[in-house]
Amino acid sequence: MQIHFRAAPPKTLFLATFFLFSVFIFNGCSQKIRIVDDGVSQYRIYIAENAAPAEKYAARELQKTLLEMSGCELPLTHTKNPDARTIYIGFKGAPASLVSGLDADAFGKEEYIIRTKGGDLLIAGGLPRGSLYGVIGFLSDYLGCRWYTADVVKIPRKKSIIIGGITDRQKPAFEYREAWYKEAYNADWALHNRLNPSIVPLPDSLGGSYKMYPFVHTFYRLVSPDKYFQTHPEYFSMIDGKRQGHEAQLCLTNPDVVKIATQTVFRWIEEHPDADVFSVDQNDGYGWCECPTCSALDEAEGSHSATVLGFVNQIADSVARVYPKVQLQTLAYAYTEIPPKTIRPRANVTIRMCHYEYCCAHRMEGCERHRQFIERLNAWRKITPRITIWDYFTDYNHYLLPFPNFESVINHPRFYADHGCIGLFAQGSN
């Protein structure tokens, strides 16, 4: 086994705990498969000629890593040969014996299976990233490879690579996984740790990423004060009896605001058809509208999230009629963290809940400063199955000092997965 260092000195960076898997592992027969035997292999790697770019990359990545491990280079081929020992990448061209009982179309776009049968090996998954994640999962889970940082990688050195029977089907617990550290936006590192960042997305040739448009705090992009405030101040927050078009929010109960914002969202969808989700959420800071109509709704529902969610739901209804598969998301952040009493998110609305102004150093359970957040998270869970998390893995009071927050880095992602959350943005010290 050898750990090799690339160029720069190692950086301290949390491991990819943000990619937690729902794992279903069944050890198959005890037959040993000798992929490489004392530096020699009878195996080849098959990839269909018309496979997706990310699948072709997966085949090359497997070939490269096995060569680095053992000194033996397995040939890549597009030609089927039922008599040859073969590692199949992707479902295309795989023999019936390996894909028996599997519906390739039923695999999620990041879901994969590793399966052995009759001496052959299948690593395949849904498009676009499933097969690629399958290769990385095989190298990591079965051969011991690790990508600790962009500069520190562990590739075990062994003249023989031998595996037992495998049937292993996995998919991510989180559909969205992003770590806001500079190093995490290194495409090679992010890929090998199976992140799918939105701010700096992976190229399509590597399977692409989870695409969010715009990223966050979009109210003034939906209804611009530069365009409307002079002629329509009523579109914007009333604060202490005066309309504000700067460092505030929108008047969310104004029907014209809903209409303009809906038109903006439709334009975004047309301009970004590949986006996974569109953000319709409050500006950073505070400044909610105190007009009589907004105040009455928030008071009746017991939270300022009432006006926000009511506003988002109206847009979501319009979008669903034209684009039934499009998802919107909105924040539960600062003054909107408490869910409303009776208003419920539409099925095409994801709640992005922020772990804001809580402890950043200790695990969720056992730290009193997390208690209120857990209560509010559970309250949201009662009214929607789609919650993604924005967590803070840094110390804003002493931003440049070392921050040994190992408890939260290791335990928070698992806590969120165990509580049914579907995504995690980990805001580190970028």
Coordinates of C-alpha atoms in Angstrom, one line a residue, residues 77-323:
T77 CA -12.7 -2.9 -26.0
H78 CA -15.9 -2.2 -27.8
T79 CA -16.1 -5.7 -29.1
K80 CA -18.1 -8.4 -27.4
N81 CA -16.5 -11.8 -26.8
P82 CA -18.5 -14.2 -24.6
D83 CA -15.5 -16.4 -24.1
A84 CA -13.3 -13.7 -22.6
R85 CA -13.2 -12.6 -19.0
T86 CA -14.7 -9.2 -19.0
I87 CA -15.5 -6.2 -16.8
Y88 CA -18.6 -4.5 -18.2
I89 CA -19.0 -0.8 -17.7
G90 CA -22.7 0.3 -18.1
F91 CA -25.7 -1.7 -19.1
K92 CA -25.2 -1.4 -22.8
G93 CA -23.7 -4.6 -24.2
A94 CA -23.7 -6.5 -20.9
P95 CA -24.8 -10.1 -21.2
A96 CA -28.1 -11.3 -20.0
S97 CA -26.6 -13.3 -17.2
L98 CA -25.2 -10.1 -15.6
V99 CA -28.3 -7.9 -16.0
S100 CA -30.9 -10.6 -15.2
G101 CA -33.7 -9.1 -13.1
L102 CA -32.4 -5.5 -13.5
D103 CA -34.4 -2.7 -15.2
A104 CA -31.8 -0.2 -16.4
D105 CA -34.4 2.5 -16.8
A106 CA -35.4 2.2 -13.1
F107 CA -32.0 3.2 -11.9
G108 CA -31.7 6.8 -10.6
K109 CA -29.2 9.0 -12.3
E110 CA -26.6 8.4 -9.6
E111 CA -27.6 4.9 -8.6
Y112 CA -25.4 1.9 -9.5
I113 CA -24.9 -1.8 -9.1
I114 CA -21.7 -3.9 -8.8
R115 CA -22.4 -7.5 -9.6
T116 CA -20.3 -10.6 -10.4
K117 CA -21.5 -13.6 -12.3
G118 CA -19.7 -16.5 -13.9
G119 CA -16.3 -14.9 -13.5
D120 CA -17.4 -11.6 -15.1
L121 CA -18.0 -8.2 -13.4
L122 CA -20.7 -5.6 -14.1
I123 CA -20.4 -2.0 -12.9
A124 CA -23.4 -0.1 -14.2
G125 CA -25.9 2.5 -13.2
G126 CA -28.3 5.2 -14.3
L127 CA -27.4 8.1 -16.5
P128 CA -25.6 10.3 -16.4
R129 CA -23.4 9.5 -13.3
G130 CA -24.4 6.0 -12.1
S131 CA -21.8 3.9 -13.9
L132 CA -19.1 6.4 -13.0
Y133 CA -20.0 6.4 -9.3
G134 CA -20.1 2.6 -9.5
V135 CA -16.5 2.5 -10.7
I136 CA -15.4 4.9 -7.9
G137 CA -17.5 2.9 -5.4
F138 CA -15.7 -0.3 -6.5
L139 CA -12.3 1.3 -6.3
S140 CA -13.1 2.7 -2.9
D141 CA -15.2 0.1 -1.2
Y142 CA -13.6 -3.1 -2.5
L143 CA -10.0 -2.1 -3.4
G144 CA -9.3 0.5 -0.7
C145 CA -8.6 3.6 -2.8
R146 CA -9.1 7.0 -1.1
W147 CA -9.0 10.6 -2.4
Y148 CA -8.3 12.5 0.8
T149 CA -7.5 15.9 -0.8
A150 CA -6.6 17.1 -4.2
D151 CA -2.9 16.4 -3.3
V152 CA -3.2 13.2 -1.1
V153 CA -4.5 10.1 -2.7
K154 CA -4.1 6.5 -1.5
I155 CA -3.9 3.8 -4.2
P156 CA -2.9 0.4 -2.6
R157 CA -0.1 -1.3 -4.4
K158 CA -0.7 -5.0 -5.0
K159 CA 0.4 -7.5 -7.7
S160 CA -2.8 -9.4 -7.4
I161 CA -6.3 -8.0 -7.3
I162 CA -8.8 -10.6 -6.1
I163 CA -12.4 -10.1 -5.2
G164 CA -15.2 -12.4 -4.0
G165 CA -18.7 -12.6 -5.2
I166 CA -20.5 -9.2 -5.1
T167 CA -24.1 -8.0 -5.5
D168 CA -24.1 -4.4 -4.3
R169 CA -26.7 -1.8 -5.3
Q170 CA -26.3 1.7 -4.0
K171 CA -27.8 5.2 -4.4
P172 CA -27.0 8.5 -2.6
A173 CA -29.0 9.4 0.5
F174 CA -28.7 13.0 -0.7
E175 CA -29.7 14.0 -4.2
Y176 CA -27.6 17.2 -3.8
R177 CA -24.1 17.3 -2.1
E178 CA -21.9 20.4 -2.1
A179 CA -19.1 21.4 0.2
W180 CA -18.2 25.1 0.1
Y181 CA -14.4 24.8 0.5
K182 CA -12.1 25.9 -2.3
E183 CA -10.5 22.4 -2.6
A184 CA -13.9 20.8 -3.0
Y185 CA -14.3 22.5 -6.3
N186 CA -11.4 20.7 -7.8
A187 CA -13.3 18.6 -10.3
D188 CA -11.2 15.5 -9.9
W189 CA -11.5 15.6 -6.1
A190 CA -15.3 16.3 -6.2
L191 CA -15.9 13.5 -8.6
H192 CA -14.0 10.9 -6.7
N193 CA -15.7 11.9 -3.5
R194 CA -19.0 11.8 -5.3
L195 CA -20.1 15.4 -4.7
N196 CA -22.3 17.1 -7.3
P197 CA -21.7 20.9 -6.7
S198 CA -23.8 23.6 -8.2
I199 CA -21.7 26.7 -7.8
V200 CA -18.8 25.2 -9.8
P201 CA -20.5 22.3 -11.6
L202 CA -18.7 19.3 -12.9
P203 CA -18.5 19.2 -16.7
D204 CA -21.0 17.1 -18.6
S205 CA -18.1 14.8 -19.7
L206 CA -17.8 13.8 -16.1
G207 CA -21.5 13.3 -15.6
G208 CA -22.4 16.9 -14.8
S209 CA -23.8 18.1 -11.5
Y210 CA -26.9 19.1 -9.6
K211 CA -27.8 22.4 -11.2
M212 CA -29.5 25.1 -9.2
Y213 CA -30.6 28.4 -10.7
P214 CA -30.2 30.9 -9.3
F215 CA -28.2 29.8 -6.3
V216 CA -29.9 31.7 -3.5
H217 CA -31.5 35.0 -2.3
T218 CA -33.5 35.7 -5.4
F219 CA -36.3 38.1 -4.5
Y220 CA -34.7 41.1 -6.2
R221 CA -33.9 39.0 -9.2
L222 CA -37.6 38.0 -9.4
V223 CA -38.8 41.6 -9.1
S224 CA -36.1 44.1 -9.5
P225 CA -36.2 47.3 -7.5
D226 CA -34.0 49.0 -10.1
K227 CA -36.8 48.4 -12.6
Y228 CA -39.9 48.8 -10.5
F229 CA -39.3 50.7 -7.3
Q230 CA -39.7 54.2 -8.6
T231 CA -43.0 53.5 -10.3
H232 CA -44.3 50.7 -8.1
P233 CA -43.0 51.0 -4.5
E234 CA -45.9 48.9 -3.4
Y235 CA -44.2 45.9 -4.8
F236 CA -41.6 46.0 -2.0
S237 CA -41.5 45.7 1.7
M238 CA -43.2 48.2 4.0
I239 CA -41.1 48.7 7.0
D240 CA -42.1 51.1 9.8
G241 CA -44.8 52.5 7.4
K242 CA -42.4 53.2 4.5
R243 CA -41.7 51.1 1.4
Q244 CA -38.1 49.9 1.1
G245 CA -36.4 48.9 -2.2
H246 CA -33.0 48.2 -0.7
E247 CA -31.8 45.5 1.8
A248 CA -35.4 44.3 2.4
Q249 CA -37.8 41.9 0.7
L250 CA -40.9 42.0 -1.5
C251 CA -44.6 42.6 -0.7
L252 CA -45.5 38.9 -1.2
T253 CA -49.3 39.3 -1.0
N254 CA -49.4 41.8 -3.9
P255 CA -50.9 40.0 -6.9
D256 CA -48.8 42.0 -9.3
V257 CA -45.6 40.8 -7.5
V258 CA -46.8 37.2 -7.9
K259 CA -47.5 37.8 -11.6
I260 CA -44.1 39.4 -12.3
A261 CA -42.2 36.8 -10.3
T262 CA -44.0 34.0 -12.1
Q263 CA -43.1 35.4 -15.5
T264 CA -39.4 35.6 -14.3
V265 CA -39.4 32.0 -13.2
F266 CA -40.9 30.9 -16.6
R267 CA -38.1 32.8 -18.3
W268 CA -35.5 31.1 -16.1
I269 CA -36.9 27.7 -17.0
E270 CA -36.7 28.4 -20.7
E271 CA -33.2 29.8 -20.4
H272 CA -31.9 26.9 -18.2
P273 CA -33.8 23.8 -19.2
D274 CA -31.1 21.6 -17.6
A275 CA -31.5 23.0 -14.1
D276 CA -32.6 20.6 -11.4
V277 CA -34.2 23.2 -9.2
F278 CA -35.1 27.0 -9.4
S279 CA -34.7 29.2 -6.3
V280 CA -37.5 31.4 -5.2
D281 CA -36.3 32.6 -1.9
Q282 CA -35.9 35.6 0.4
N283 CA -33.0 38.0 0.2
D284 CA -30.3 37.7 2.7
G285 CA -30.9 39.7 5.9
Y286 CA -34.3 40.7 7.2
G287 CA -36.8 43.4 6.2
W288 CA -40.0 41.4 5.7
C289 CA -43.1 43.3 4.6
E290 CA -45.2 44.8 7.4
C291 CA -48.1 45.9 5.2
P292 CA -51.6 45.0 6.7
T293 CA -52.2 42.1 4.3
C294 CA -48.7 40.5 4.8
S295 CA -48.8 41.1 8.6
A296 CA -52.3 39.6 8.9
L297 CA -51.2 36.4 7.1
D298 CA -48.0 36.0 9.0
E299 CA -49.8 36.6 12.3
A300 CA -52.5 34.1 11.6
E301 CA -50.0 31.4 10.6
G302 CA -47.6 32.1 13.4
S303 CA -44.5 32.7 11.2
H304 CA -43.2 35.0 8.5
S305 CA -42.7 31.8 6.5
A306 CA -46.5 32.1 5.8
T307 CA -46.2 34.9 3.3
V308 CA -43.1 33.4 1.7
L309 CA -44.6 29.9 1.3
G310 CA -47.9 31.3 0.1
F311 CA -46.1 33.3 -2.5
V312 CA -43.9 30.4 -3.6
N313 CA -46.9 28.0 -3.8
Q314 CA -48.7 30.3 -6.2
I315 CA -45.7 30.3 -8.5
A316 CA -45.4 26.6 -8.1
D317 CA -49.0 26.0 -9.1
S318 CA -48.5 28.0 -12.4
V319 CA -45.2 26.2 -13.1
A320 CA -46.7 22.7 -12.5
R321 CA -49.4 23.3 -15.1
V322 CA -46.8 23.8 -17.8
Y323 CA -43.7 22.0 -16.4

